[in-house]
PDB file of C-alpha atoms in Angstrom:
ATOM      1  CA  MET A 202      77.811 106.822  70.780  1.00 38.00           C
ATOM      2  CA  ALA A 203      74.599 104.986  69.419  1.00 42.00           C
ATOM      3  CA  ASP A 204      76.418 101.964  67.560  1.00 45.00           C
ATOM      4  CA  PRO A 205      78.634 100.437  70.156  1.00 45.00           C
ATOM      5  CA  ILE A 206      80.875  98.590  67.658  1.00 45.00           C
ATOM      6  CA  SER A 207      81.795 101.833  65.958  1.00 45.00           C
ATOM      7  CA  SER A 208      82.236 103.421  69.277  1.00 46.00           C
ATOM      8  CA  LEU A 209      84.729 100.676  70.293  1.00 46.00           C
ATOM      9  CA  SER A 210      86.677 101.247  66.947  1.00 46.00           C
ATOM     10  CA  ALA A 211      86.572 105.054  67.487  1.00 45.00           C
ATOM     11  CA  ALA A 212      88.032 104.301  71.160  1.00 46.00           C
ATOM     12  CA  GLY A 213      90.952 102.317  69.545  1.00 45.00           C
ATOM     13  CA  ALA A 214      91.602 105.182  66.976  1.00 45.00           C
ATOM     14  CA  MET A 215      91.661 107.810  69.577  1.00 45.00           C
ATOM     15  CA  MET A 216      94.541 105.928  71.419  1.00 45.00           C
ATOM     16  CA  ARG A 217      96.638 106.174  68.337  1.00 45.00           C
ATOM     17  CA  PRO A 218      97.244 109.857  67.540  1.00 45.00           C
ATOM     18  CA  ASP A 219      98.040 110.387  71.454  1.00 44.00           C
ATOM     19  CA  ALA A 220     100.545 107.521  71.604  1.00 43.00           C
ATOM     20  CA  ALA A 221     102.024 108.812  68.268  1.00 43.00           C
ATOM     21  CA  ALA A 222     102.324 112.208  69.748  1.00 42.00           C
ATOM     22  CA  PHE A 223     103.909 111.022  72.796  1.00 43.00           C
ATOM     23  CA  GLY A 224     106.252 109.171  70.692  1.00 42.00           C
ATOM     24  CA  SER A 225     107.494 112.238  69.047  1.00 42.00           C
ATOM     25  CA  ALA A 226     107.723 114.100  72.280  1.00 43.00           C
ATOM     26  CA  ALA A 227     109.912 111.359  73.746  1.00 41.00           C
ATOM     27  CA  ALA A 228     112.142 111.409  70.590  1.00 41.00           C
ATOM     28  CA  GLY A 229     113.775 114.708  71.889  1.00 40.00           C
ATOM     29  CA  PRO A 230     115.585 114.209  75.259  1.00 40.00           C
ATOM     30  CA  LEU A 231     115.364 110.473  75.693  1.00 38.00           C
ATOM     31  CA  GLY A 232     116.920 109.718  72.231  1.00 42.00           C
ATOM     32  CA  ALA A 233     115.336 108.333  68.996  1.00 44.00           C
ATOM     33  CA  ASP A 234     115.000 104.740  70.273  1.00 48.00           C
ATOM     34  CA  ALA A 235     112.203 105.726  72.664  1.00 43.00           C
ATOM     35  CA  GLY A 236     110.398 107.442  70.296  1.00 43.00           C
ATOM     36  CA  ARG A 237     110.571 104.904  67.460  1.00 47.00           C
ATOM     37  CA  ILE A 238     109.560 102.216  69.934  1.00 44.00           C
ATOM     38  CA  ALA A 239     106.407 104.427  70.943  1.00 43.00           C
ATOM     39  CA  GLN A 240     105.560 105.078  67.485  1.00 47.00           C
ATOM     40  CA  ASP A 241     105.859 101.418  66.730  1.00 47.00           C
ATOM     41  CA  LEU A 242     103.571 100.438  69.544  1.00 44.00           C
ATOM     42  CA  ALA A 243     101.059 103.073  68.758  1.00 45.00           C
ATOM     43  CA  PRO A 244      99.561 101.655  65.488  1.00 44.00           C
ATOM     44  CA  SER A 245      99.323  98.389  66.899  1.00 44.00           C
ATOM     45  CA  LEU A 246      97.700  99.375  70.109  1.00 42.00           C
ATOM     46  CA  GLY A 247      94.808 100.986  67.997  1.00 43.00           C
ATOM     47  CA  GLN A 248      94.853  98.250  65.440  1.00 42.00           C
ATOM     48  CA  ARG A 249      94.334  95.574  68.043  1.00 41.00           C
ATOM     49  CA  MET A 250      91.160  97.248  69.297  1.00 40.00           C
ATOM     50  CA  ILE A 251      89.982  97.795  65.661  1.00 40.00           C
ATOM     51  CA  ASP A 252      90.669  94.105  64.752  1.00 42.00           C
ATOM     52  CA  GLY A 253      88.855  93.114  67.819  1.00 40.00           C
ATOM     53  CA  ALA A 254      85.767  95.268  67.145  1.00 41.00           C
ATOM     54  CA  GLN A 255      85.645  94.098  63.551  1.00 42.00           C
ATOM     55  CA  LEU A 256      85.639  90.379  64.474  1.00 40.00           C
ATOM     56  CA  ALA A 257      81.864  90.651  64.824  1.00 45.00           C
ATOM     57  CA  ASP A 258      79.616  91.803  62.208  1.00 46.00           C
ATOM     58  CA  PRO A 259      77.450  94.460  63.584  1.00 46.00           C
ATOM     59  CA  ALA A 260      74.245  93.186  61.882  1.00 46.00           C
ATOM     60  CA  GLN A 261      74.826  89.635  63.170  1.00 47.00           C
ATOM     61  CA  VAL A 262      75.336  90.999  66.680  1.00 41.00           C
ATOM     62  CA  ALA A 263      72.223  92.864  66.690  1.00 44.00           C
ATOM     63  CA  ALA A 264      70.243  89.969  65.110  1.00 43.00           C
ATOM     64  CA  ALA A 265      71.260  87.896  67.816  1.00 42.00           C
ATOM     65  CA  GLY A 266      69.448  90.354  70.391  1.00 42.00           C
ATOM     66  CA  PHE A 267      72.890  91.328  72.058  1.00 40.00           C
ATOM     67  CA  LEU A 268      72.633  95.078  71.369  1.00 42.00           C
ATOM     68  CA  PRO A 269      69.448  96.887  73.077  1.00 42.00           C
ATOM     69  CA  SER A 270      67.243  98.038  70.361  1.00 44.00           C
ATOM     70  CA  GLY A 271      65.562 101.162  71.280  1.00 43.00           C
ATOM     71  CA  PRO A 272      62.650 101.298  73.497  1.00 45.00           C
ATOM     72  CA  ALA A 273      62.682  97.583  74.168  1.00 44.00           C
ATOM     73  CA  ALA A 274      65.355  98.045  76.643  1.00 43.00           C
ATOM     74  CA  ALA A 275      64.198  98.009  79.994  1.00 48.00           C
ATOM     75  CA  PRO A 276      65.189 100.255  82.758  1.00 53.00           C
ATOM     76  CA  GLY A 277      68.059  98.448  84.466  1.00 53.00           C
ATOM     77  CA  GLY A 278      68.264  95.939  81.601  1.00 56.00           C
ATOM     78  CA  PRO A 279      70.626  95.600  78.908  1.00 57.00           C
ATOM     79  CA  GLY A 280      70.202  99.337  77.771  1.00 63.00           C
ATOM     80  CA  ASN A 281      71.663 100.492  81.227  1.00 78.00           C
ATOM     81  CA  SER A 282      74.554  97.939  81.212  1.00 80.00           C
ATOM     82  CA  PHE A 283      75.732  98.761  77.775  1.00 83.00           C
ATOM     83  CA  GLN A 284      75.590 102.641  78.977  1.00 89.00           C
ATOM     84  CA  SER A 285      77.885 101.690  81.642  1.00 87.00           C
ATOM     85  CA  ILE A 286      80.304  99.873  78.921  1.00 86.00           C
ATOM     86  CA  LEU A 287      80.235 103.144  77.038  1.00 89.00           C
ATOM     87  CA  ASP A 288      81.067 105.147  80.349  1.00 90.00           C
ATOM     88  CA  ALA A 289      83.899 102.707  81.004  1.00 88.00           C
ATOM     89  CA  ILE A 290      85.409 103.353  77.514  1.00 90.00           C
ATOM     90  CA  ASP A 291      85.314 106.939  78.309  1.00 92.00           C
ATOM     91  CA  GLN A 292      87.159 106.741  81.853  1.00 91.00           C
ATOM     92  CA  ALA A 293      89.507 104.567  80.184  1.00 91.00           C
ATOM     93  CA  ASP A 294      90.384 107.095  77.467  1.00 92.00           C
ATOM     94  CA  GLN A 295      90.499 109.894  80.285  1.00 93.00           C
ATOM     95  CA  ALA A 296      92.982 107.609  82.223  1.00 92.00           C
ATOM     96  CA  GLN A 297      94.901 107.236  78.978  1.00 93.00           C
ATOM     97  CA  SER A 298      95.094 111.220  78.379  1.00 93.00           C
ATOM     98  CA  LYS A 299      96.239 111.640  82.027  1.00 93.00           C
ATOM     99  CA  SER A 300      98.900 109.301  81.552  1.00 93.00           C
ATOM    100  CA  ASP A 301     100.020 110.836  78.388  1.00 93.00           C
ATOM    101  CA  VAL A 302      99.983 114.369  80.021  1.00 94.00           C
ATOM    102  CA  LEU A 303     102.017 113.087  82.946  1.00 93.00           C
ATOM    103  CA  SER A 304     104.498 110.962  80.855  1.00 92.00           C
ATOM    104  CA  ARG A 305     105.006 113.995  78.543  1.00 91.00           C
ATOM    105  CA  ALA A 306     105.566 116.344  81.443  1.00 92.00           C
ATOM    106  CA  PHE A 307     108.020 114.052  82.953  1.00 91.00           C
ATOM    107  CA  SER A 308     110.131 113.332  79.900  1.00 88.00           C
ATOM    108  CA  GLN A 309     110.254 117.063  79.430  1.00 89.00           C
ATOM    109  CA  GLY A 310     112.034 117.218  82.727  1.00 86.00           C
ATOM    110  CA  GLN A 311     109.120 118.964  84.335  1.00 90.00           C
ATOM    111  CA  ASP A 312     108.567 118.536  88.243  1.00 88.00           C
ATOM    112  CA  VAL A 313     106.327 115.663  88.371  1.00 90.00           C
ATOM    113  CA  PRO A 314     106.718 113.115  91.031  1.00 90.00           C
ATOM    114  CA  ILE A 315     107.546 109.965  89.474  1.00 91.00           C
ATOM    115  CA  HIS A 316     105.164 107.647  91.399  1.00 91.00           C
ATOM    116  CA  GLN A 317     102.384 109.703  89.986  1.00 91.00           C
ATOM    117  CA  VAL A 318     103.544 108.994  86.434  1.00 93.00           C
ATOM    118  CA  MET A 319     103.931 105.423  87.173  1.00 92.00           C
ATOM    119  CA  ALA A 320     100.470 105.355  88.918  1.00 92.00           C
ATOM    120  CA  ALA A 321      98.708 107.091  86.142  1.00 92.00           C
ATOM    121  CA  SER A 322     100.399 104.852  83.265  1.00 92.00           C
ATOM    122  CA  GLU A 323      99.604 101.699  85.451  1.00 92.00           C
ATOM    123  CA  GLU A 324      95.716 102.685  85.613  1.00 91.00           C
ATOM    124  CA  ALA A 325      95.781 103.466  82.017  1.00 92.00           C
ATOM    125  CA  SER A 326      97.129 100.216  81.102  1.00 92.00           C
ATOM    126  CA  LEU A 327      95.009  98.404  83.643  1.00 91.00           C
ATOM    127  CA  ALA A 328      91.878 100.277  82.072  1.00 91.00           C
ATOM    128  CA  LEU A 329      92.840  99.247  78.716  1.00 92.00           C
ATOM    129  CA  GLU A 330      93.278  95.615  79.749  1.00 92.00           C
ATOM    130  CA  THR A 331      89.965  95.431  81.729  1.00 91.00           C
ATOM    131  CA  LEU A 332      88.363  96.768  78.456  1.00 91.00           C
ATOM    132  CA  THR A 333      89.830  94.342  76.122  1.00 92.00           C
ATOM    133  CA  ALA A 334      89.013  91.563  78.636  1.00 93.00           C
ATOM    134  CA  LEU A 335      85.328  92.546  78.767  1.00 90.00           C
ATOM    135  CA  ARG A 336      85.213  92.934  74.908  1.00 92.00           C
ATOM    136  CA  ASN A 337      86.836  89.443  74.478  1.00 94.00           C
ATOM    137  CA  LYS A 338      84.439  87.819  77.084  1.00 93.00           C
ATOM    138  CA  SER A 339      81.434  89.607  75.510  1.00 92.00           C
ATOM    139  CA  LEU A 340      82.351  88.126  72.076  1.00 95.00           C
ATOM    140  CA  ASP A 341      83.048  84.885  73.708  1.00 96.00           C
ATOM    141  CA  ALA A 342      79.383  84.723  75.162  1.00 96.00           C
ATOM    142  CA  LEU A 343      78.009  85.974  71.785  1.00 96.00           C
ATOM    143  CA  ASN A 344      79.842  83.322  69.914  1.00 96.00           C
ATOM    144  CA  GLU A 345      78.468  80.668  72.480  1.00 96.00           C
ATOM    145  CA  LEU A 346      75.061  81.884  72.058  1.00 96.00           C
ATOM    146  CA  MET A 347      75.449  81.623  68.114  1.00 96.00           C
ATOM    147  CA  ARG A 348      76.296  78.066  68.444  1.00 95.00           C
ATOM    148  CA  ILE A 349      73.367  77.216  70.232  1.00 94.00           C
ATOM    149  CA  GLN A 350      71.177  74.714  68.262  1.00 91.00           C
ATOM    150  CA  VAL A 351      67.434  75.660  68.092  1.00 84.00           C
TER     151      VAL A 351
ATOM    152  CA  MET B 102      90.667 107.087  92.263  1.00 50.00           C
ATOM    153  CA  LEU B 103      89.933 105.079  89.019  1.00 62.00           C
ATOM    154  CA  ILE B 104      91.013 101.793  90.443  1.00 66.00           C
ATOM    155  CA  ASP B 105      90.289 101.253  94.168  1.00 79.00           C
ATOM    156  CA  PRO B 106      90.798 102.625  97.667  1.00 82.00           C
ATOM    157  CA  ALA B 107      93.840 100.661  98.361  1.00 84.00           C
ATOM    158  CA  SER B 108      95.878 101.966  95.611  1.00 87.00           C
ATOM    159  CA  ALA B 109      94.417 105.540  96.044  1.00 88.00           C
ATOM    160  CA  SER B 110      95.842 105.363  99.836  1.00 88.00           C
ATOM    161  CA  LEU B 111      99.199 103.985  98.562  1.00 90.00           C
ATOM    162  CA  GLN B 112      99.466 106.627  96.089  1.00 90.00           C
ATOM    163  CA  HIS B 113      98.569 109.176  98.925  1.00 91.00           C
ATOM    164  CA  ALA B 114     101.150 107.793 101.400  1.00 92.00           C
ATOM    165  CA  MET B 115     103.885 107.966  98.736  1.00 93.00           C
ATOM    166  CA  ASP B 116     102.675 111.916  98.094  1.00 92.00           C
ATOM    167  CA  VAL B 117     103.235 112.231 101.586  1.00 93.00           C
ATOM    168  CA  ALA B 118     106.716 110.754 101.721  1.00 94.00           C
ATOM    169  CA  GLU B 119     107.655 112.897  98.758  1.00 93.00           C
ATOM    170  CA  VAL B 120     106.650 116.138 100.368  1.00 93.00           C
ATOM    171  CA  ARG B 121     108.305 115.055 104.048  1.00 94.00           C
ATOM    172  CA  HIS B 122     111.334 114.260 101.589  1.00 94.00           C
ATOM    173  CA  GLY B 123     111.502 117.887 100.404  1.00 94.00           C
ATOM    174  CA  LEU B 124     111.073 119.231 103.928  1.00 94.00           C
ATOM    175  CA  LEU B 125     113.968 117.170 105.414  1.00 94.00           C
ATOM    176  CA  THR B 126     116.534 118.066 102.667  1.00 95.00           C
ATOM    177  CA  GLN B 127     115.544 121.633 103.309  1.00 94.00           C
ATOM    178  CA  ASN B 128     116.294 121.084 107.247  1.00 94.00           C
ATOM    179  CA  LEU B 129     119.422 119.466 106.199  1.00 93.00           C
ATOM    180  CA  ALA B 130     120.645 122.134 103.864  1.00 94.00           C
ATOM    181  CA  ASN B 131     119.921 124.833 106.605  1.00 93.00           C
ATOM    182  CA  LEU B 132     121.915 122.803 109.148  1.00 92.00           C
ATOM    183  CA  ASN B 133     124.199 125.675 109.822  1.00 91.00           C
ATOM    184  CA  THR B 134     121.762 128.581 109.265  1.00 91.00           C
ATOM    185  CA  PRO B 135     121.579 130.424 112.258  1.00 91.00           C
ATOM    186  CA  GLY B 136     117.885 130.806 113.794  1.00 90.00           C
ATOM    187  CA  TYR B 137     116.472 128.291 111.265  1.00 92.00           C
ATOM    188  CA  ALA B 138     113.537 126.310 112.566  1.00 92.00           C
ATOM    189  CA  ARG B 139     113.148 122.745 111.297  1.00 92.00           C
ATOM    190  CA  GLN B 140     110.109 121.933 109.183  1.00 92.00           C
ATOM    191  CA  ASP B 141     108.177 118.538 109.204  1.00 92.00           C
ATOM    192  CA  LEU B 142     104.961 117.057 108.447  1.00 91.00           C
ATOM    193  CA  ASP B 143     102.500 116.264 110.977  1.00 87.00           C
ATOM    194  CA  PHE B 144     102.802 112.599 109.860  1.00 85.00           C
ATOM    195  CA  GLU B 145      99.465 111.042 111.157  1.00 84.00           C
ATOM    196  CA  ALA B 146      97.463 114.106 110.074  1.00 87.00           C
ATOM    197  CA  ALA B 147      99.169 114.124 106.703  1.00 88.00           C
ATOM    198  CA  LEU B 148      98.471 110.506 106.065  1.00 87.00           C
ATOM    199  CA  LYS B 149      94.975 110.755 107.119  1.00 86.00           C
ATOM    200  CA  GLY B 150      94.315 114.024 105.287  1.00 82.00           C
ATOM    201  CA  SER B 151      94.018 114.656 101.453  1.00 81.00           C
ATOM    202  CA  SER B 152      97.076 115.157  98.940  1.00 78.00           C
ATOM    203  CA  SER B 153      96.064 118.349  97.914  1.00 79.00           C
ATOM    204  CA  ASP B 154      96.546 120.282 101.290  1.00 81.00           C
ATOM    205  CA  LEU B 155      99.700 118.660 102.593  1.00 84.00           C
ATOM    206  CA  GLU B 156     101.098 122.333 102.994  1.00 83.00           C
ATOM    207  CA  SER B 157      98.680 122.908 106.125  1.00 84.00           C
ATOM    208  CA  GLN B 158     100.202 119.768 107.799  1.00 86.00           C
ATOM    209  CA  VAL B 159     103.793 121.422 107.932  1.00 89.00           C
ATOM    210  CA  VAL B 160     104.892 122.081 111.446  1.00 89.00           C
ATOM    211  CA  THR B 161     107.840 124.099 112.547  1.00 90.00           C
ATOM    212  CA  LYS B 162     109.625 123.068 115.716  1.00 85.00           C
ATOM    213  CA  GLY B 163     113.236 123.693 117.242  1.00 86.00           C
ATOM    214  CA  PRO B 164     116.550 123.711 115.146  1.00 89.00           C
ATOM    215  CA  PRO B 165     117.537 121.369 112.842  1.00 90.00           C
ATOM    216  CA  SER B 166     120.172 118.461 113.971  1.00 90.00           C
ATOM    217  CA  LEU B 167     122.126 116.149 111.689  1.00 93.00           C
ATOM    218  CA  VAL B 168     121.165 112.882 113.749  1.00 94.00           C
ATOM    219  CA  THR B 169     117.231 113.855 113.451  1.00 91.00           C
ATOM    220  CA  GLU B 170     117.432 114.742 109.693  1.00 93.00           C
ATOM    221  CA  ALA B 171     119.529 111.797 108.648  1.00 94.00           C
ATOM    222  CA  GLY B 172     117.266 109.117 110.850  1.00 95.00           C
ATOM    223  CA  ASP B 173     114.070 110.712 109.620  1.00 94.00           C
ATOM    224  CA  MET B 174     115.170 110.712 106.125  1.00 95.00           C
ATOM    225  CA  ALA B 175     116.280 106.902 106.225  1.00 96.00           C
ATOM    226  CA  ALA B 176     112.752 106.049 107.987  1.00 95.00           C
ATOM    227  CA  ASN B 177     111.131 107.878 105.322  1.00 95.00           C
ATOM    228  CA  ASP B 178     113.017 106.524 102.611  1.00 95.00           C
ATOM    229  CA  SER B 179     112.020 103.014 103.414  1.00 95.00           C
ATOM    230  CA  PHE B 180     108.529 104.182 104.008  1.00 95.00           C
ATOM    231  CA  TYR B 181     108.291 105.500 100.369  1.00 95.00           C
ATOM    232  CA  ALA B 182     110.138 102.198  99.022  1.00 95.00           C
ATOM    233  CA  ALA B 183     107.684  99.855 100.996  1.00 95.00           C
ATOM    234  CA  ASN B 184     104.743 101.708  99.462  1.00 93.00           C
ATOM    235  CA  ALA B 185     106.053 101.597  96.130  1.00 93.00           C
ATOM    236  CA  ARG B 186     106.818  97.914  96.463  1.00 93.00           C
ATOM    237  CA  LEU B 187     103.352  97.451  97.872  1.00 93.00           C
ATOM    238  CA  LEU B 188     101.607  99.556  95.037  1.00 92.00           C
ATOM    239  CA  SER B 189     103.558  97.560  92.330  1.00 92.00           C
ATOM    240  CA  LEU B 190     102.505  94.193  93.884  1.00 91.00           C
ATOM    241  CA  HIS B 191      99.018  95.542  93.844  1.00 90.00           C
ATOM    242  CA  TYR B 192      98.902  96.526  90.205  1.00 90.00           C
ATOM    243  CA  GLN B 193     100.753  92.971  89.433  1.00 90.00           C
ATOM    244  CA  THR B 194      97.824  91.233  91.033  1.00 88.00           C
ATOM    245  CA  LEU B 195      95.323  93.306  89.087  1.00 88.00           C
ATOM    246  CA  HIS B 196      97.254  92.557  85.626  1.00 89.00           C
ATOM    247  CA  GLN B 197      97.351  88.936  86.707  1.00 88.00           C
ATOM    248  CA  ALA B 198      93.490  88.710  87.249  1.00 85.00           C
ATOM    249  CA  LEU B 199      92.972  90.242  83.746  1.00 86.00           C
ATOM    250  CA  LYS B 200      95.293  87.692  82.170  1.00 82.00           C
TER     251      LYS B 200
END
């Protein structure tokens, strides 16, 4: 988890096998269409995150001082705030897994209340949206900084 | 609770309504069972408590009657629907804020 860019990519890659697994699970009772749609969506979801992560060259990002570099990061400073982003990625991933488990159980006809499935999938999608919004805003801020003439 | 207290309490209300619906249908099914006592949730207590111990809020009182069960079920249905609508609006707002 040391390199934030690679951990963003890893988060993107992690989404893919889960979503693909759900796609094949859904292919049974719900018909091939649902499974195919889920499998089509899965790579694009992961790819979108990876594409975004690759927009910024890690070396450039570090050179701009965006990344906390070792002991220079003061307590409560950029080091801690970046740790909270990593935690947020973790939480988003957990929300996604929870949603996957519930959706799978629901699609297999297990006794899961529909509102819990709905809420879990909404929370997972909100978490992912929040993360992408956060990433986009951070990159915007970085690009803005890069454009400053010194 | 990942998102916020509002969505957590809406979800809890829907959990309560779901459990109550199960009890009410059970009462309805046992309308003609001699000696059956109707089961219901202590609604206020259930809404204030946590989703995990809803079983402890079940109260047993009197025989079931068609009018009571049907009426309670209709009220419970609209309670569930209202909460579902509110939760969906709540999520819509959050999605909108992130666009």
